[in-house]
XYZ file of N, CA and C in Angstrom:
519
model
N -0.515 130.995 96.490
C -0.657 130.240 97.703
C 0.736 129.973 98.283
N 0.884 130.146 99.594
C 2.169 129.944 100.260
C 2.482 128.456 100.341
N 3.749 128.130 100.152
C 4.170 126.737 100.237
C 4.254 126.331 101.698
N 3.780 125.139 102.000
C 3.790 124.625 103.363
C 5.022 123.750 103.542
N 5.769 123.985 104.600
C 6.943 123.157 104.885
C 6.477 121.792 105.375
N 7.075 120.749 104.857
C 6.712 119.387 105.223
C 7.866 118.752 105.982
N 7.548 118.176 107.122
C 8.530 117.454 107.914
C 8.906 116.185 107.138
N 10.145 116.051 106.694
C 10.518 114.895 105.881
C 10.500 113.572 106.635
N 10.344 113.612 107.954
C 10.269 112.361 108.708
C 8.864 111.770 108.679
N 7.926 112.498 108.149
C 6.546 112.014 108.090
C 6.308 111.326 106.749
N 6.612 110.048 106.682
C 6.498 109.280 105.455
C 5.181 109.425 104.731
N 4.047 109.368 105.422
C 2.781 109.509 104.709
C 2.627 110.859 104.002
N 3.244 111.890 104.539
C 3.174 113.201 103.891
C 4.138 113.240 102.716
N 5.339 112.754 102.928
C 6.332 112.728 101.858
C 5.827 111.893 100.684
N 5.140 110.796 100.979
C 4.670 109.877 99.941
C 3.231 110.137 99.499
N 2.772 111.350 99.641
C 1.372 111.661 99.358
C 0.976 111.486 97.900
N 1.922 111.418 96.982
C 1.600 111.173 95.573
C 2.325 109.931 95.059
N 2.853 109.124 95.963
C 3.604 107.918 95.589
C 2.642 106.805 95.177
N 3.210 105.689 94.789
C 2.417 104.526 94.434
C 1.767 103.892 95.650
N 0.863 102.984 95.369
C 0.086 102.347 96.431
C 0.959 101.681 97.491
N 1.927 100.909 97.082
C 2.771 100.203 98.035
C 3.525 101.181 98.930
N 4.105 102.223 98.341
C 4.845 103.207 99.129
C 3.940 103.913 100.130
N 2.712 104.211 99.718
C 1.769 104.865 100.625
C 1.422 103.931 101.786
N 1.075 102.688 101.467
C 0.716 101.734 102.524
C 1.870 101.519 103.497
N 3.059 101.274 102.957
C 4.210 101.012 103.824
C 4.605 102.239 104.641
N 4.450 103.426 104.067
C 4.820 104.622 104.835
C 3.840 104.882 105.973
N 2.547 104.598 105.766
C 1.594 104.752 106.866
C 1.890 103.742 107.973
N 2.181 102.496 107.616
C 2.491 101.499 108.630
C 3.759 101.878 109.386
N 4.798 102.286 108.667
C 6.037 102.695 109.343
C 5.831 103.918 110.231
N 4.997 104.839 109.801
C 4.695 106.010 110.628
C 4.103 105.578 111.971
N 3.112 104.709 111.941
C 2.476 104.268 113.187
C 3.414 103.416 114.035
N 4.262 102.626 113.383
C 5.286 101.878 114.136
C 6.191 102.843 114.905
N 6.605 103.910 114.239
C 7.488 104.904 114.857
C 6.804 105.621 116.012
N 5.542 105.985 115.818
C 4.817 106.682 116.882
C 4.667 105.767 118.102
N 4.425 104.480 117.891
C 4.331 103.554 119.016
C 5.606 103.596 119.855
N 6.743 103.534 119.192
C 8.011 103.571 119.926
C 8.218 104.910 120.623
N 7.733 105.994 120.031
C 7.834 107.306 120.692
C 6.984 107.353 121.945
N 5.853 106.650 121.952
C 5.001 106.617 123.151
C 5.675 105.831 124.271
N 6.496 104.846 123.903
C 7.217 104.046 124.888
C 8.463 104.768 125.388
N 9.115 105.515 124.513
C 10.384 106.175 124.822
C 10.250 107.123 126.022
N 11.183 107.000 126.935
C 11.212 107.900 128.091
C 10.444 107.374 129.291
N 9.723 106.276 129.133
C 9.022 105.688 130.272
C 9.961 104.752 131.018
N 9.821 104.718 132.319
C 10.547 103.713 133.102
C 9.875 102.366 132.865
N 10.563 101.292 133.213
C 9.971 99.961 133.083
C 8.671 99.877 133.891
N 8.682 100.440 135.088
C 7.498 100.397 135.953
C 6.336 101.184 135.348
N 6.617 102.383 134.830
C 5.543 103.183 134.232
C 4.994 102.531 132.963
N 5.857 101.937 132.170
C 5.413 101.293 130.933
C 4.530 100.083 131.227
N 4.748 99.439 132.365
C 3.985 98.252 132.733
C 2.803 98.564 133.647
N 2.639 99.814 134.033
C 1.586 100.185 134.980
C 0.207 100.106 134.347
N -0.721 99.469 135.074
C -2.114 99.369 134.620
C -2.862 100.615 135.051
N -3.419 101.321 134.079
C -4.136 102.560 134.350
C -5.604 102.487 133.955
N -5.998 101.371 133.372
C -7.379 101.147 132.943
C -7.816 99.789 133.483
N -9.126 99.529 133.525
C -9.593 98.256 134.098
C -9.023 97.002 133.424
N -8.754 97.064 132.135
C -8.169 95.906 131.456
C -6.682 95.821 131.787
N -6.035 94.791 131.300
C -4.597 94.595 131.532
C -3.743 95.370 130.531
N -4.342 96.289 129.792
C -3.631 97.042 128.765
C -2.636 98.014 129.394
N -1.376 97.922 128.938
C -0.314 98.830 129.371
C 0.460 99.260 128.123
N 1.236 100.299 128.236
C 2.054 100.716 127.096
C 3.011 99.591 126.714
N 3.671 99.005 127.690
C 4.596 97.908 127.409
C 3.860 96.721 126.803
N 2.694 96.410 127.328
C 1.892 95.310 126.799
C 1.467 95.542 125.364
N 1.169 96.781 125.015
C 0.806 97.100 123.629
C 1.981 96.864 122.681
N 3.179 97.235 123.123
C 4.367 97.011 122.287
C 4.601 95.509 122.128
N 4.471 94.769 123.217
C 4.650 93.316 123.139
C 3.605 92.709 122.212
N 2.359 93.124 122.344
C 1.279 92.625 121.498
C 1.551 92.915 120.021
N 1.929 94.137 119.711
C 2.174 94.481 118.308
C 3.403 93.773 117.749
N 4.346 93.422 118.603
C 5.476 92.605 118.166
C 4.975 91.239 117.713
N 4.088 90.646 118.499
C 3.516 89.349 118.136
C 2.641 89.453 116.886
N 1.888 90.524 116.780
C 1.018 90.712 115.615
C 1.857 90.825 114.345
N 2.968 91.544 114.410
C 3.890 91.622 113.265
C 4.354 90.214 112.874
N 4.762 89.433 113.866
C 5.226 88.066 113.591
C 4.118 87.238 112.946
N 2.923 87.350 113.510
C 1.817 86.549 112.998
C 1.501 86.869 111.542
N 1.305 88.133 111.241
C 0.796 88.520 109.927
C 1.863 88.523 108.839
N 3.086 88.857 109.169
C 4.129 88.879 108.144
C 4.978 87.608 108.161
N 5.475 87.233 109.302
C 6.402 86.107 109.378
C 5.674 84.772 109.202
N 4.647 84.533 110.020
C 3.973 83.234 109.991
C 3.137 83.059 108.723
N 2.408 84.094 108.302
C 1.582 83.934 107.104
C 2.394 83.937 105.818
N 3.397 84.798 105.729
C 4.119 84.942 104.464
C 5.381 84.087 104.374
N 5.995 83.767 105.516
C 7.235 82.993 105.499
C 7.313 82.100 106.738
N 6.374 81.159 106.845
C 6.340 80.329 108.054
C 7.519 79.370 108.144
N 7.978 79.176 109.352
C 8.975 78.147 109.625
C 8.233 76.814 109.729
N 8.926 75.701 109.534
C 8.267 74.398 109.648
C 7.557 74.244 110.993
N 6.317 73.832 110.949
C 5.533 73.608 112.160
C 4.914 74.848 112.767
N 5.230 76.002 112.231
C 4.710 77.264 112.774
C 3.277 77.466 112.282
N 2.380 77.814 113.200
C 0.986 78.045 112.833
C 0.515 79.398 113.349
N -0.420 79.971 112.639
C -1.006 81.249 113.003
C -1.893 81.046 114.234
N -1.666 81.796 115.322
C -2.473 81.610 116.532
C -3.902 82.125 116.330
N -4.871 81.355 116.827
C -6.277 81.734 116.632
C -7.092 81.708 117.919
N -6.449 81.490 119.062
C -7.212 81.356 120.305
C -7.236 82.659 121.097
N -8.246 82.769 121.944
C -8.330 83.917 122.851
C -7.156 83.915 123.830
N -6.713 82.725 124.211
C -5.582 82.609 125.135
C -4.313 83.192 124.516
N -4.098 82.899 123.233
C -2.917 83.432 122.544
C -2.993 84.950 122.452
N -4.186 85.469 122.204
C -4.356 86.926 122.129
C -4.032 87.572 123.474
N -4.552 87.011 124.551
C -4.280 87.555 125.890
C -2.796 87.439 126.229
N -2.193 86.324 125.894
C -0.771 86.112 126.191
C 0.112 87.130 125.483
N -0.324 87.611 124.328
C 0.498 88.574 123.585
C 0.620 89.913 124.301
N -0.264 90.197 125.242
C -0.207 91.429 126.041
C 0.490 91.217 127.385
N 0.698 89.975 127.769
C 1.186 89.635 129.097
C 2.699 89.809 129.180
N 3.125 90.593 130.149
C 4.543 90.901 130.308
C 5.250 89.876 131.177
N 6.483 89.577 130.807
C 7.355 88.735 131.610
C 8.264 89.651 132.429
N 8.941 89.099 133.410
C 9.805 89.920 134.258
C 10.937 90.578 133.485
N 11.396 89.931 132.415
C 12.505 90.497 131.637
C 12.044 91.379 130.479
N 10.770 91.729 130.441
C 10.245 92.625 129.407
C 10.466 94.083 129.814
N 11.667 94.560 129.597
C 12.009 95.946 129.898
C 11.637 96.825 128.711
N 11.568 98.112 128.942
C 11.312 99.066 127.858
C 12.354 98.881 126.759
N 13.603 98.798 127.158
C 14.690 98.661 126.182
C 14.542 97.384 125.352
N 14.262 96.283 126.020
C 14.135 94.999 125.305
C 12.909 94.986 124.413
N 11.782 95.473 124.905
C 10.559 95.492 124.103
C 10.744 96.349 122.851
N 11.376 97.504 123.011
C 11.613 98.382 121.860
C 12.540 97.709 120.851
N 13.601 97.083 121.336
C 14.551 96.415 120.442
C 13.882 95.247 119.716
N 13.092 94.459 120.438
C 12.386 93.330 119.814
C 11.428 93.824 118.743
N 10.699 94.889 119.053
C 9.736 95.434 118.093
C 10.454 95.946 116.841
N 11.534 96.675 117.032
C 12.284 97.187 115.885
C 12.829 96.050 115.030
N 13.339 95.016 115.670
C 13.888 93.873 114.943
C 12.795 93.139 114.164
N 11.666 92.918 114.794
C 10.561 92.223 114.128
C 10.027 93.055 112.967
N 9.910 94.359 113.157
C 9.424 95.225 112.078
C 10.399 95.236 110.902
N 11.684 95.256 111.188
C 12.684 95.216 110.110
C 12.546 93.921 109.320
N 12.372 92.816 110.013
C 12.186 91.523 109.342
C 10.873 91.510 108.557
N 9.821 92.094 109.114
C 8.539 92.181 108.407
C 8.702 92.936 107.091
N 9.449 94.041 107.123
C 9.689 94.819 105.904
C 10.404 93.973 104.850
N 11.409 93.211 105.282
C 12.152 92.345 104.353
C 11.235 91.298 103.730
N 10.409 90.683 104.548
C 9.522 89.623 104.065
C 8.507 90.179 103.086
N 7.790 91.217 103.486
C 6.699 91.722 102.652
C 7.212 92.300 101.336
N 8.433 92.771 101.316
C 9.004 93.353 100.089
C 9.126 92.323 98.969
N 9.161 91.051 99.315
C 9.315 89.994 98.316
C 8.005 89.593 97.642
N 6.892 90.162 98.087
C 5.597 89.746 97.568
C 4.862 90.920 96.910
N 4.188 90.619 95.809
C 3.317 91.612 95.183
C 2.122 91.862 96.087
N 1.527 93.040 95.955
C 0.344 93.366 96.759
C -0.804 92.396 96.503
N -0.895 91.850 95.300
C -1.975 90.933 94.949
C -1.708 89.488 95.364
N -0.514 89.207 95.893
C -0.189 87.844 96.326
C -1.161 87.421 97.431
N -1.689 86.220 97.332
C -2.691 85.717 98.275
C -2.116 84.520 99.028
N -2.379 84.491 100.337
C -1.951 83.373 101.177
C -3.149 82.863 101.978
N -3.101 81.585 102.364
C -4.194 81.057 103.196
C -4.132 81.625 104.610
N -5.314 81.812 105.185
C -5.443 82.267 106.573
C -6.411 81.318 107.271
N -6.089 80.850 108.478
C -6.907 79.817 109.129
C -8.333 80.237 109.477
N -8.609 81.527 109.598
C -9.952 81.979 109.947
C -10.642 82.702 108.793
N -9.881 83.342 107.941
C -10.461 84.186 106.892
C -10.468 83.531 105.515
N -9.885 82.367 105.398
C -9.792 81.712 104.098
C -8.513 82.114 103.387
N -8.560 83.238 102.720
C -7.383 83.783 102.040
C -7.311 85.280 102.282
N -6.082 85.798 102.281
C -5.863 87.241 102.393
C -4.750 87.634 101.428
N -4.842 88.837 100.913
C -3.790 89.342 100.028
C -2.772 90.117 100.852
N -1.608 90.316 100.278
C -0.585 91.138 100.926
C -1.123 92.558 101.115
N -1.869 93.054 100.152
C -2.486 94.387 100.284
C -3.378 94.422 101.521
N -4.209 93.395 101.698
C -5.120 93.338 102.837
C -4.328 93.282 104.140
N -3.249 92.490 104.154
C -2.414 92.391 105.359
C -1.849 93.760 105.716
N -1.338 94.490 104.737
C -0.786 95.827 105.014
C -1.855 96.768 105.553
N -3.039 96.765 104.950
C -4.112 97.639 105.437
C -4.522 97.225 106.846
N -4.649 95.919 107.072
C -5.005 95.446 108.410
C -3.955 95.863 109.434
N -2.688 95.749 109.087
C -1.624 96.117 110.024
C -1.588 97.622 110.285
N -1.934 98.428 109.295
C -2.069 99.873 109.534
C -3.163 100.102 110.563
N -4.305 99.471 110.360
C -5.446 99.634 111.271
C -5.105 99.142 112.670
N -4.539 97.952 112.761
C -4.201 97.352 114.063
C -3.182 98.213 114.810
N -2.139 98.621 114.113
C -1.086 99.404 114.745
C -1.604 100.783 115.150
N -2.323 101.445 114.264
C -2.848 102.786 114.570
C -3.816 102.752 115.755
N -4.656 101.731 115.804
C -5.618 101.613 116.914
C -4.873 101.491 118.237
N -3.852 100.647 118.266
C -3.120 100.460 119.510
C -2.212 101.651 119.835
N -1.752 102.372 118.834
C -1.008 103.615 119.087
C -1.930 104.614 119.781
N -3.190 104.648 119.386
C -4.161 105.511 120.074
C -4.304 105.129 121.533
N -4.355 103.825 121.796
C -4.404 103.373 123.196
C -3.146 103.813 123.948
N -1.988 103.623 123.309
C -0.720 104.013 123.939
C -0.678 105.515 124.202
N -1.236 106.287 123.304
C -1.277 107.741 123.465
C -2.057 108.115 124.727
N -3.196 107.492 124.924
C -4.014 107.771 126.107
C -3.293 107.309 127.374
N -2.717 106.108 127.330
C -2.010 105.604 128.506
C -0.800 106.466 128.849
N -0.112 106.944 127.840
C 1.048 107.818 128.095
C 0.590 109.117 128.744
N -0.511 109.673 128.253
C -1.034 110.900 128.866
C -1.424 110.649 130.325
N -2.031 109.515 130.604
C -2.395 109.184 131.980
C -1.172 108.955 132.862
N -0.079 108.498 132.261
C 1.137 108.199 133.013
C 1.870 109.462 133.426
N 2.170 110.328 132.448
C 3.006 111.488 132.762
C 2.553 112.792 132.118
N 1.367 112.756 131.509
C 0.834 113.974 130.914
C 1.332 114.266 129.504
N 2.226 113.436 128.984
C 2.752 113.665 127.635
C 1.655 113.410 126.612
N 1.458 114.380 125.729
C 0.441 114.257 124.679
C 1.050 114.584 123.335
N 0.308 114.306 122.307
C 0.734 114.657 120.963
C 0.670 113.478 120.014
N 0.452 113.781 118.745
C 0.358 112.745 117.723
C 1.689 112.057 117.500
N 2.766 112.731 117.808
C 4.084 112.148 117.623
C 4.694 111.978 118.957
């Protein structure tokens, strides 16, 4: 059988026989990277342009996932005094809402910074570590990682469609 060349930038492929934590983290990092690739090359106006009936935009998806990273890793695993996990519909809608200073460059930088901090935080906890959650009771770090893979991948799919509608760019990466 011929050997297949593997792109070493594809963490999930490189880690196909790795341990559970490495597999989970590589899938999450892969989807984080693809999200930024969907944003890359868009003007601020195109990234914020509404192309579907909802208020969903590529820029809004990046802003939302930045908040989701903060919520699930920072607030649940390493909360600051007085910080609480948001549970309202208003908070969810606000996480997609763009401000005038939400440029492509700033949104990408904020997302990268938050993801780097998320990696630092989650690395300190075992997968079986359990924390309280205001709606679900308790969640494990393993569950948080799987949920974040699902959440990020779902929104990357949305970004993929919006990017295609914006300028015709397609592709998994």
